[in-house]
mmCIF file of C-alpha atoms in Angstrom:
data_model
loop_
_atom_site.group_PDB
_atom_site.id
_atom_site.type_symbol
_atom_site.label_atom_id
_atom_site.label_comp_id
_atom_site.label_asym_id
_atom_site.label_seq_id
_atom_site.Cartn_x
_atom_site.Cartn_y
_atom_site.Cartn_z
ATOM 1 C CA PHE A 1 191.671 121.214 121.184
ATOM 2 C CA SER A 2 190.332 124.051 119.003
ATOM 3 C CA SER A 3 186.765 124.231 117.736
ATOM 4 C CA ASP A 4 188.096 123.639 114.202
ATOM 5 C CA LEU A 5 189.887 120.470 115.257
ATOM 6 C CA PHE A 6 186.736 119.364 117.055
ATOM 7 C CA LEU A 7 184.805 119.812 113.791
ATOM 8 C CA TYR A 8 187.436 117.890 111.800
ATOM 9 C CA ALA A 9 187.395 115.088 114.382
ATOM 10 C CA ARG A 10 183.583 114.931 114.074
ATOM 11 C CA CYS A 11 184.106 114.551 110.316
ATOM 12 C CA ALA A 12 186.455 111.642 110.987
ATOM 13 C CA VAL A 13 183.810 109.960 113.131
ATOM 14 C CA VAL A 14 181.255 110.271 110.310
ATOM 15 C CA ALA A 15 183.742 109.189 107.636
ATOM 16 C CA ASN A 16 184.521 106.007 109.573
ATOM 17 C CA GLY A 17 180.983 104.736 109.067
ATOM 18 C CA CYS A 18 177.758 104.066 110.932
ATOM 19 C CA ASP A 19 179.190 101.479 113.317
ATOM 20 C CA PHE A 20 181.955 103.772 114.552
ATOM 21 C CA TYR A 21 179.563 106.741 114.734
ATOM 22 C CA GLU A 22 177.117 104.769 116.896
ATOM 23 C CA LYS A 23 179.934 103.490 119.138
ATOM 24 C CA VAL A 24 181.092 107.069 119.748
ATOM 25 C CA ARG A 25 177.523 108.241 120.386
ATOM 26 C CA LYS A 26 177.071 105.531 122.990
ATOM 27 C CA ASN A 27 180.528 105.991 124.502
ATOM 28 C CA PRO A 28 181.902 109.539 123.991
ATOM 29 C CA THR A 29 185.256 108.507 125.481
ATOM 30 C CA LEU A 30 185.898 106.812 122.109
ATOM 31 C CA PHE A 31 185.798 110.226 120.377
ATOM 32 C CA PRO A 32 189.125 110.537 118.512
ATOM 33 C CA LYS A 33 191.615 113.088 119.760
ATOM 34 C CA ASP A 34 194.158 112.600 116.985
ATOM 35 C CA LEU A 35 192.024 111.627 113.966
ATOM 36 C CA PHE A 36 190.776 114.356 111.608
ATOM 37 C CA PHE A 37 189.079 114.459 108.200
ATOM 38 C CA GLU A 38 188.590 118.098 107.183
ATOM 39 C CA ALA A 39 188.328 117.127 103.504
ATOM 40 C CA LEU A 40 184.832 115.753 104.142
ATOM 41 C CA LEU A 41 183.574 119.351 104.342
ATOM 42 C CA ARG A 42 184.637 120.110 100.757
ATOM 43 C CA ILE A 43 183.161 117.049 99.040
ATOM 44 C CA PRO A 44 179.669 118.441 98.257
ATOM 45 C CA GLU A 45 181.039 121.573 96.591
ATOM 46 C CA LYS A 46 183.595 119.611 94.573
ATOM 47 C CA ALA A 47 180.961 117.107 93.438
ATOM 48 C CA TYR A 48 178.640 119.933 92.361
ATOM 49 C CA ARG A 49 181.448 121.656 90.458
ATOM 50 C CA LEU A 50 182.336 118.426 88.647
ATOM 51 C CA LYS A 51 178.712 117.778 87.687
ATOM 52 C CA GLU A 52 177.546 121.313 86.880
ATOM 53 C CA GLY A 53 180.804 123.037 85.911
ATOM 54 C CA LYS A 54 180.189 125.956 88.278
ATOM 55 C CA SER A 55 180.478 126.808 91.958
ATOM 56 C CA LEU A 56 177.783 125.794 94.379
ATOM 57 C CA LYS A 57 176.173 128.900 95.890
ATOM 58 C CA TYR A 58 173.858 128.287 98.808
ATOM 59 C CA MET A 59 173.262 129.141 102.433
ATOM 60 C CA PRO A 60 172.779 125.982 104.491
ATOM 61 C CA LYS A 61 169.830 125.723 106.869
ATOM 62 C CA PHE A 62 172.157 124.241 109.487
ATOM 63 C CA ILE A 63 175.699 125.499 110.017
ATOM 64 C CA TYR A 64 178.111 122.721 110.956
ATOM 65 C CA GLU A 65 180.577 124.951 112.831
ATOM 66 C CA THR A 66 180.870 124.241 116.542
ATOM 67 C CA GLY A 67 178.483 126.293 118.650
ATOM 68 C CA PHE A 68 175.698 126.941 116.139
ATOM 69 C CA ASN A 69 173.383 124.265 117.544
ATOM 70 C CA ALA A 70 171.692 126.346 120.250
ATOM 71 C CA GLU A 71 169.799 123.364 121.650
ATOM 72 C CA GLY A 72 172.959 121.295 121.949
ATOM 73 C CA TRP A 73 175.311 124.074 123.079
ATOM 74 C CA GLY A 74 172.987 126.110 125.324
ATOM 75 C CA GLU A 75 174.501 129.389 126.477
ATOM 76 C CA LYS A 76 177.710 128.649 124.571
ATOM 77 C CA ALA A 77 175.801 128.774 121.273
ATOM 78 C CA ILE A 78 176.751 131.477 118.806
ATOM 79 C CA GLN A 79 174.094 134.148 118.429
ATOM 80 C CA LEU A 80 173.408 135.203 114.824
#
């Protein structure tokens, strides 16, 4: 289970709504191992391009890639 697939599975949890998200938070064994939704990551940029007619250029405050949350990942966190 690669870190990319883990990210895409997290997207699937979010895309399935608040109820599913809360169920997974309360019971991590429900976390999907074969359900992915990578497309969720591209929606903000596509929406901006449709509205503004140009690419969205920004540096997010929080990086969604696995390992960037130092508090949540501890020693496994990526050092910038």
